Coordinates of C-alpha atoms in Angstrom, one line a residue:
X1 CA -23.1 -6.4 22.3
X2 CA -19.8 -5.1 20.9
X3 CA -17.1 -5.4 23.2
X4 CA -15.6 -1.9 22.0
X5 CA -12.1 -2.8 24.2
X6 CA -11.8 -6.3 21.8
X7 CA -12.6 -4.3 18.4
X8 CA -9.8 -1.4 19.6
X9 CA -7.0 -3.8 20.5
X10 CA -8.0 -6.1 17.0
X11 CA -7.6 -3.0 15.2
X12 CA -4.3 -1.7 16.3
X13 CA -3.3 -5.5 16.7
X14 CA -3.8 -5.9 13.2
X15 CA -2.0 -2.6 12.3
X16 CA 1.2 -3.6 13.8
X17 CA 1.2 -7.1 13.2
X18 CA 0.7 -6.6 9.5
X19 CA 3.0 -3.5 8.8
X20 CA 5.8 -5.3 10.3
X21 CA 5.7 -8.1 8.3
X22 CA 5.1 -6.1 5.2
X23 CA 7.4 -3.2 5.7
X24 CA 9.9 -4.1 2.8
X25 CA 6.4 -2.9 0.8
X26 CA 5.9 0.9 2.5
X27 CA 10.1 1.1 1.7
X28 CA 10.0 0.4 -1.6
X29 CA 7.1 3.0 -1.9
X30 CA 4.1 0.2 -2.9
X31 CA 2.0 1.5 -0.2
X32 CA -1.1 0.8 -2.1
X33 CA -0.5 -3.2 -1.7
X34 CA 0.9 -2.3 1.8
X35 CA -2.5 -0.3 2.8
X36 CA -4.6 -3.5 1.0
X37 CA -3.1 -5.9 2.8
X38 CA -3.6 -3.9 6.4
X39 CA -7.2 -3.4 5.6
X40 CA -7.7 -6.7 4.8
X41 CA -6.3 -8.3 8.4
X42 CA -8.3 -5.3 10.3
X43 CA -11.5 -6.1 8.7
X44 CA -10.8 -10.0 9.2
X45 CA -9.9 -9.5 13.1
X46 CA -13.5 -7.7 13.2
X47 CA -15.0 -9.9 11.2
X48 CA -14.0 -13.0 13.8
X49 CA -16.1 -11.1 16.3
X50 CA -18.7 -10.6 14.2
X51 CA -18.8 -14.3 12.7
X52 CA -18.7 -16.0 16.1
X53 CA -20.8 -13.5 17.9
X54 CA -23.4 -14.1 15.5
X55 CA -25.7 -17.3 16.5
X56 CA -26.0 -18.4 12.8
X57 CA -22.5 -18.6 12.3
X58 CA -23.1 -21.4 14.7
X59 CA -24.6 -25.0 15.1
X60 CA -27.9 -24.4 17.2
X61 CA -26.9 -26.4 19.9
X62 CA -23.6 -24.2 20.1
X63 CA -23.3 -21.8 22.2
X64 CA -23.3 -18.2 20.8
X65 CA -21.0 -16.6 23.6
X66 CA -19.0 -13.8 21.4
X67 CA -15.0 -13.7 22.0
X68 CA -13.6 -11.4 24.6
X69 CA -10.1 -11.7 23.3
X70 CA -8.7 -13.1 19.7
X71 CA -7.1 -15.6 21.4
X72 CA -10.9 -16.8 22.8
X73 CA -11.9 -16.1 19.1
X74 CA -9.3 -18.5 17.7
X75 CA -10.8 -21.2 19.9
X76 CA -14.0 -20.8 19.5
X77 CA -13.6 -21.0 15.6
X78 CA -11.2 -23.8 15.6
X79 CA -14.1 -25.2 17.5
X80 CA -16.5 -24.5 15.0
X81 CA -14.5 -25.8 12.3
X82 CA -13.7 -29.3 13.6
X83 CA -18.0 -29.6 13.4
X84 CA -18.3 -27.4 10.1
X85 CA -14.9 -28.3 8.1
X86 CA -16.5 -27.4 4.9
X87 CA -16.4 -23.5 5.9
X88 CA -13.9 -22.1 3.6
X89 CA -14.8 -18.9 4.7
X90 CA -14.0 -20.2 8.2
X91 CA -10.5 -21.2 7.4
X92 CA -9.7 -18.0 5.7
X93 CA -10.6 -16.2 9.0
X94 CA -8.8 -18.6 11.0
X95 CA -5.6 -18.0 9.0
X96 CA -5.6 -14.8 9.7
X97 CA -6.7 -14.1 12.9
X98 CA -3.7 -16.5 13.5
X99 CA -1.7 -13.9 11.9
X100 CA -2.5 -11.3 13.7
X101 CA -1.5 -13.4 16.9
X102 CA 2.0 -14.5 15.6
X103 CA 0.9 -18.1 14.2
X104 CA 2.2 -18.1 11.2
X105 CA 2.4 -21.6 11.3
X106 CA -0.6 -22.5 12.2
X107 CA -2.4 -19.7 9.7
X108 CA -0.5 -21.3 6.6
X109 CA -2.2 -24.9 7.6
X110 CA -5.7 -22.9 7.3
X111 CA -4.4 -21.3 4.3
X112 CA -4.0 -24.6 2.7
X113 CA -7.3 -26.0 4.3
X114 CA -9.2 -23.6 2.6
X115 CA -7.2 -23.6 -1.0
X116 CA -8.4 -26.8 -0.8
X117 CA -12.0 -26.0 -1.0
X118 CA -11.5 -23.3 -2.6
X119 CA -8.7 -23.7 -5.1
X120 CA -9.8 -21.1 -7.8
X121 CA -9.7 -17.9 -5.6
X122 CA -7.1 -16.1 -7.0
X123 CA -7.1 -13.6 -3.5
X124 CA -7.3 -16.8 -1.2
X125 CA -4.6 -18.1 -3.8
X126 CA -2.1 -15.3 -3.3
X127 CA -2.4 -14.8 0.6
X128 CA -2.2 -18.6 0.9
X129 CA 1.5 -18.3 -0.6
X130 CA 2.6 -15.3 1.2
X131 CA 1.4 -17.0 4.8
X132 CA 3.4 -20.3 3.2
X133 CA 6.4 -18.8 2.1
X134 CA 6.3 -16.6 5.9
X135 CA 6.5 -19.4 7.5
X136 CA 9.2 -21.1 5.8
X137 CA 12.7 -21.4 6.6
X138 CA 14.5 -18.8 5.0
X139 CA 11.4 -17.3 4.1
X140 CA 11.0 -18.7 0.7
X141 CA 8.3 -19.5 -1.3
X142 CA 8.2 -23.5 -2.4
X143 CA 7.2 -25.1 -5.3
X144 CA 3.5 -25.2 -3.9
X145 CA 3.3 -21.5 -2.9
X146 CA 4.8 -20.7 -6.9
X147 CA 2.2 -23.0 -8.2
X148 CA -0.6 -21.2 -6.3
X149 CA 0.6 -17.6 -7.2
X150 CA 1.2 -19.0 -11.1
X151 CA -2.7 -20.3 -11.0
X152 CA -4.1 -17.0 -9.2
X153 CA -2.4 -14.9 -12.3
X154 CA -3.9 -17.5 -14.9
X155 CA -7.2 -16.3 -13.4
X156 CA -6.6 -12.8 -12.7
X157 CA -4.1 -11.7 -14.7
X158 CA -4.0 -8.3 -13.1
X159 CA -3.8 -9.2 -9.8
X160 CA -1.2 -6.5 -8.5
X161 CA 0.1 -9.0 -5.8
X162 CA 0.3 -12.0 -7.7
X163 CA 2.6 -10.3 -10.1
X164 CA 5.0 -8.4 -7.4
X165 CA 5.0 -12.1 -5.4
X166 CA 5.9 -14.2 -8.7
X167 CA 8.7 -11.9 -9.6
X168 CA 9.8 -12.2 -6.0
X169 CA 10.1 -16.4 -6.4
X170 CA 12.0 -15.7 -9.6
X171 CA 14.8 -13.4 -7.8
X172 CA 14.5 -15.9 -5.0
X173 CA 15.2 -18.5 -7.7
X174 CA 17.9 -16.6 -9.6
X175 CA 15.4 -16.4 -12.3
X176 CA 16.4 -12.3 -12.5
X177 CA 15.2 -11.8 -16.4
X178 CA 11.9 -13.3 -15.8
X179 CA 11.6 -11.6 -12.9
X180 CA 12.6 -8.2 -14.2
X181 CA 9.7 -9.0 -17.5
X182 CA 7.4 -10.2 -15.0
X183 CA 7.6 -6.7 -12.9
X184 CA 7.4 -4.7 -15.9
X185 CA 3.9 -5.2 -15.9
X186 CA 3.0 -3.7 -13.2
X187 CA 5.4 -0.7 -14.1
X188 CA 2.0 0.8 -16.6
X189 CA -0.1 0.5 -12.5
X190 CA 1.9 2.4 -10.6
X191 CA 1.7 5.6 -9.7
X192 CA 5.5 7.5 -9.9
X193 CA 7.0 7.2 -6.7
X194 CA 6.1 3.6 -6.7
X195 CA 6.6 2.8 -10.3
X196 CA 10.3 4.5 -10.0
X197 CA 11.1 1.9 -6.8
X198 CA 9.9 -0.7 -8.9
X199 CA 12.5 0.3 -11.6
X200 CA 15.0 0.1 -9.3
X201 CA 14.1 -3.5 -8.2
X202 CA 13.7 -4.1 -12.0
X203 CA 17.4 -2.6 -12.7
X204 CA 18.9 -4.6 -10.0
X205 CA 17.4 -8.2 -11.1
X206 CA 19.7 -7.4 -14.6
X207 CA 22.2 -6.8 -13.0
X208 CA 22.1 -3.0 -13.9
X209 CA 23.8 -0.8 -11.2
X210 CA 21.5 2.7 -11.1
X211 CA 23.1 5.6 -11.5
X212 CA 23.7 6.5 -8.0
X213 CA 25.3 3.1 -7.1
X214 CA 27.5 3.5 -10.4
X215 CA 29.1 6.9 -9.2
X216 CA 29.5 6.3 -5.8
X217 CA 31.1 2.6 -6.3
X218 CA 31.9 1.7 -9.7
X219 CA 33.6 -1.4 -8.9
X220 CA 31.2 -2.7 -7.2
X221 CA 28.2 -4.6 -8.3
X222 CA 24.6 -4.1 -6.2
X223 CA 24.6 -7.7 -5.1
X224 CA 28.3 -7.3 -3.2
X225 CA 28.1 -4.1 -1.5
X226 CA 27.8 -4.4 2.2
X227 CA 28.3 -7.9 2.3
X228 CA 29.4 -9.3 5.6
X229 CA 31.6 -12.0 6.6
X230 CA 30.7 -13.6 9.7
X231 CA 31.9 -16.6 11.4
X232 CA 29.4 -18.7 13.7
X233 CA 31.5 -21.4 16.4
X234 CA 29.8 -23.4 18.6
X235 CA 29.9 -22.6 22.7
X236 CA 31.4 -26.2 24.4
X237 CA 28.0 -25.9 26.4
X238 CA 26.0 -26.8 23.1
X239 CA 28.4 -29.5 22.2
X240 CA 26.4 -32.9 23.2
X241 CA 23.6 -30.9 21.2
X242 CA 24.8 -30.5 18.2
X243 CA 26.2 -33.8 18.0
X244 CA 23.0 -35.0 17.1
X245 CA 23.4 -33.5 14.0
X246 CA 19.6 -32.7 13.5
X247 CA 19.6 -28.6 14.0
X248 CA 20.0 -26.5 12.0
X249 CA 22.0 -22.5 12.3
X250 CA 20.8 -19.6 10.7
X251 CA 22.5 -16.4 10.5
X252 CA 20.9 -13.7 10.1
X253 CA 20.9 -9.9 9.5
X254 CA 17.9 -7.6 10.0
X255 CA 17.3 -3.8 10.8
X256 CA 18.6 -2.7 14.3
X257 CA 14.8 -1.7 16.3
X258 CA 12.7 -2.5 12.6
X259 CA 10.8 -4.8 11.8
X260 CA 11.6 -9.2 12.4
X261 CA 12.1 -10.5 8.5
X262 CA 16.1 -10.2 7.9
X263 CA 17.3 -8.5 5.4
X264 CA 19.9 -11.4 4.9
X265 CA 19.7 -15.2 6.3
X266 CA 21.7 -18.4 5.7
X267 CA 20.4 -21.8 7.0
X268 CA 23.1 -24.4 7.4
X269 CA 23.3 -27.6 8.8
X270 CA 24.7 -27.8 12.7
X271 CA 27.2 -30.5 11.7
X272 CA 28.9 -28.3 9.3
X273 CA 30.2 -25.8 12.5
X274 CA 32.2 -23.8 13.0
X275 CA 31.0 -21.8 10.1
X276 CA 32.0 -18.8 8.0
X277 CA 29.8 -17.3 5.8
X278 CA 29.1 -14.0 3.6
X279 CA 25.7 -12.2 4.0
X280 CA 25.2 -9.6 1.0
X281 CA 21.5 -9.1 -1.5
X282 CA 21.7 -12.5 -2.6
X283 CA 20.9 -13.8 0.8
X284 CA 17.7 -12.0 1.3
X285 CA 14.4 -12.9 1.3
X286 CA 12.9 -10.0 -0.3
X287 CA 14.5 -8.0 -3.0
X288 CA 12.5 -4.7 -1.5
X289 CA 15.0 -4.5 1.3
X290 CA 18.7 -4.8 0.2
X291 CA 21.6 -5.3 2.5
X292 CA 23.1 -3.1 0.3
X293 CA 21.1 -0.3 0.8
X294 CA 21.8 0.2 4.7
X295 CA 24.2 2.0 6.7
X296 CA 23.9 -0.5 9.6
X297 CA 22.3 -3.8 10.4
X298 CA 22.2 -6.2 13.6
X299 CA 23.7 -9.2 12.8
X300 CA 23.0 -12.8 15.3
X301 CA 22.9 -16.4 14.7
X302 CA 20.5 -18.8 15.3
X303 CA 20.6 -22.8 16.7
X304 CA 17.0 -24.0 15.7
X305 CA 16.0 -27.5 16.4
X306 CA 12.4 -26.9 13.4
X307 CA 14.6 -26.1 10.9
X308 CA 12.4 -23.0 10.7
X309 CA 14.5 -19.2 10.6
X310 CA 11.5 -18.0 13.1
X311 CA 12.2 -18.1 16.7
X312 CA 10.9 -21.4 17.9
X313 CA 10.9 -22.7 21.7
X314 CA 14.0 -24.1 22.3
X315 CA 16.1 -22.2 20.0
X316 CA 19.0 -20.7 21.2
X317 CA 20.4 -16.8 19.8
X318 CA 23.2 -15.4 20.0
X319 CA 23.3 -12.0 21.3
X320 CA 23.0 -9.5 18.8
X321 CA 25.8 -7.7 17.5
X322 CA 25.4 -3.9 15.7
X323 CA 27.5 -3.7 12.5
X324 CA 28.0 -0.2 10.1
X325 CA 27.9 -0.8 6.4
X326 CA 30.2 -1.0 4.9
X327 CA 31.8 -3.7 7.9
X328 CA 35.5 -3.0 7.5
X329 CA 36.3 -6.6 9.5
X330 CA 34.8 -10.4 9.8
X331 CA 32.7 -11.0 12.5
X332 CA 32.9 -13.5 15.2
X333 CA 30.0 -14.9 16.8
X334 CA 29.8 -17.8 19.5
X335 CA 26.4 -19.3 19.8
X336 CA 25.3 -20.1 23.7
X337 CA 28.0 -17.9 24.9
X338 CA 26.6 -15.9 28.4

């Protein structure tokens, strides 16, 4: 029987996990890819209930026991697979029940277990790269992730997401005319509200200031405004640590009480310290959510031994500091400092 508690906590689960990770998409007014992409990861965390709470989803000898908890679900698939690794629908599931749960990790490794079965799935194809490029330091989507969205368009060539997530790699990649042609696409899609925020993303990549930003700063370009200095020194306590030479410092910038992906990020190398950098649009991982845009941002660094920008065990933070835009001084921050 259902356990009704399990299906209520998946739902919300999967409501909050996924509009946090794609609220740069409900900002910029796409909220038809946004309210996709939620449906999709609600339906999946069901649909983990229902595929190992059904005995033929199964080996016979297996036991058919259904999942109290996603967690339980997670194991029990991951069990299931290791016997039946052929399941591409399996691995699809796995990724992103493992989503839902915070493994981002872990879900792009099922991502790219099932590409490889399936490798001509254009939807597979395209969540594959966003999970990849998620769990990636700095948030950016590789060669392999651009490859897979590329292929997905070669099949579909009106696949909404592919398109938005290929001009994304080419502002990630400096790439801002292609980007700008490749958005235009979608413009003809797009209902007003959303259509005008993609102009706006469109005007920015050519380095076309809209009119708002030309009368209220002229001298400034879009990429500029905001932009924060910060300097990151090391507390003597993490001295022997870095050292070593092997971890890495982010800084990073995100919305005070929003939602985790920054807005702006630098990686560096520990050995480098004490560092000073400037945070401003170039910096950030999604061109949907502009440093320039905000009046205030929470600004920390990060000492992380994976190399990854996501909070890892072992990782230490700064505290966080609030800053209003535009910040009229550099900021000072001391990593392991009580």
């Amino acid at each position: 029987m259902v356990n009704t508690a399990f299906l209520a906590g998946a739902a919300l689960l999967a409501a909050v996990t996924t509009g946090l990770t794609l609220w740069p998409l409900w900002r910029s007014g796409k909220r038809g890819i946004w309210a996709t992409l939620v449906g999709t990861l609600v339906v999946a965390t069901l649909g983990l209930y229902q595929w190992l709470g059904t005995p033929a989803a199964l080996q016979p000898q297996a036991s058919a026991t259904a999942p109290q908890t996603i967690e339980d679900g997670i194991a029990q698939l991951q069990s299931v697979l290791q016997q039946n690794p052929e399941r591409m629908d399996g691995w699809v599931l796995l990724a992103r029940s493992q989503l839902e749960v915070g493994k981002v990790a872990d879900a792009a490794e099922s991502y790219q277990r099932a590409v490889k079965l399936a490798p001509d799935e254009p939807g597979l194809l395209v969540e594959a790269a966003q999970t990849r490029a998620q769990a990636a330091p700095d948030f950016l989507f590789d060669d392999t992730a651009a490859q897979w969205l590329q292929h997905a368009r070669s099949l579909a060539p009106d696949n909404e997401r592919a398109i938005w997530l290929i001009g994304i790699v080419q502002r990630q990649r400096g790439q801002n005319d292609d980007a700008a042609r490749t958005w235009e696409s979608l413009l003809p899609k797009l209902e007003p509200a959303a259509a005008a925020a993609l102009q706006e993303q469109i005007d920015i990549a050519r380095g076309r200031a809209t009119t708002e930003s030309s009368s209220a700063a002229p001298t400034t370009t879009a990429g500029s405004a905001n932009a924060i200095t910060v300097t990151v020194t090391l507390a003597p306590s993490l001295a022997a640590r870095a050292a070593s030479g092997k971890d890495t410092v982010f800084v990073i910038a995100r919305v005070p009480g929003g939602p985790p992906m920054p807005v702006a990020v630098e990686r560096h190398p520990v050995r480098g310290m004490p560092l000073t950098v400037t945070l401003d649009d170039a910096d950030g991982p999604m061109p949907t959510q502009k440093l320039s845009a905000l009046k205030e941002v929470e600004v920390f660094a990060r000492l992380s031994a994976s190399g990854k920008a996501m909070r890892q065990e072992g990782d230490v933070d700064s505290a966080p500091v609030r800053v209003s835009l535009p910040a009229e001084t550099p900021l000072e921050i001391t990593l392991g400092q009580p």
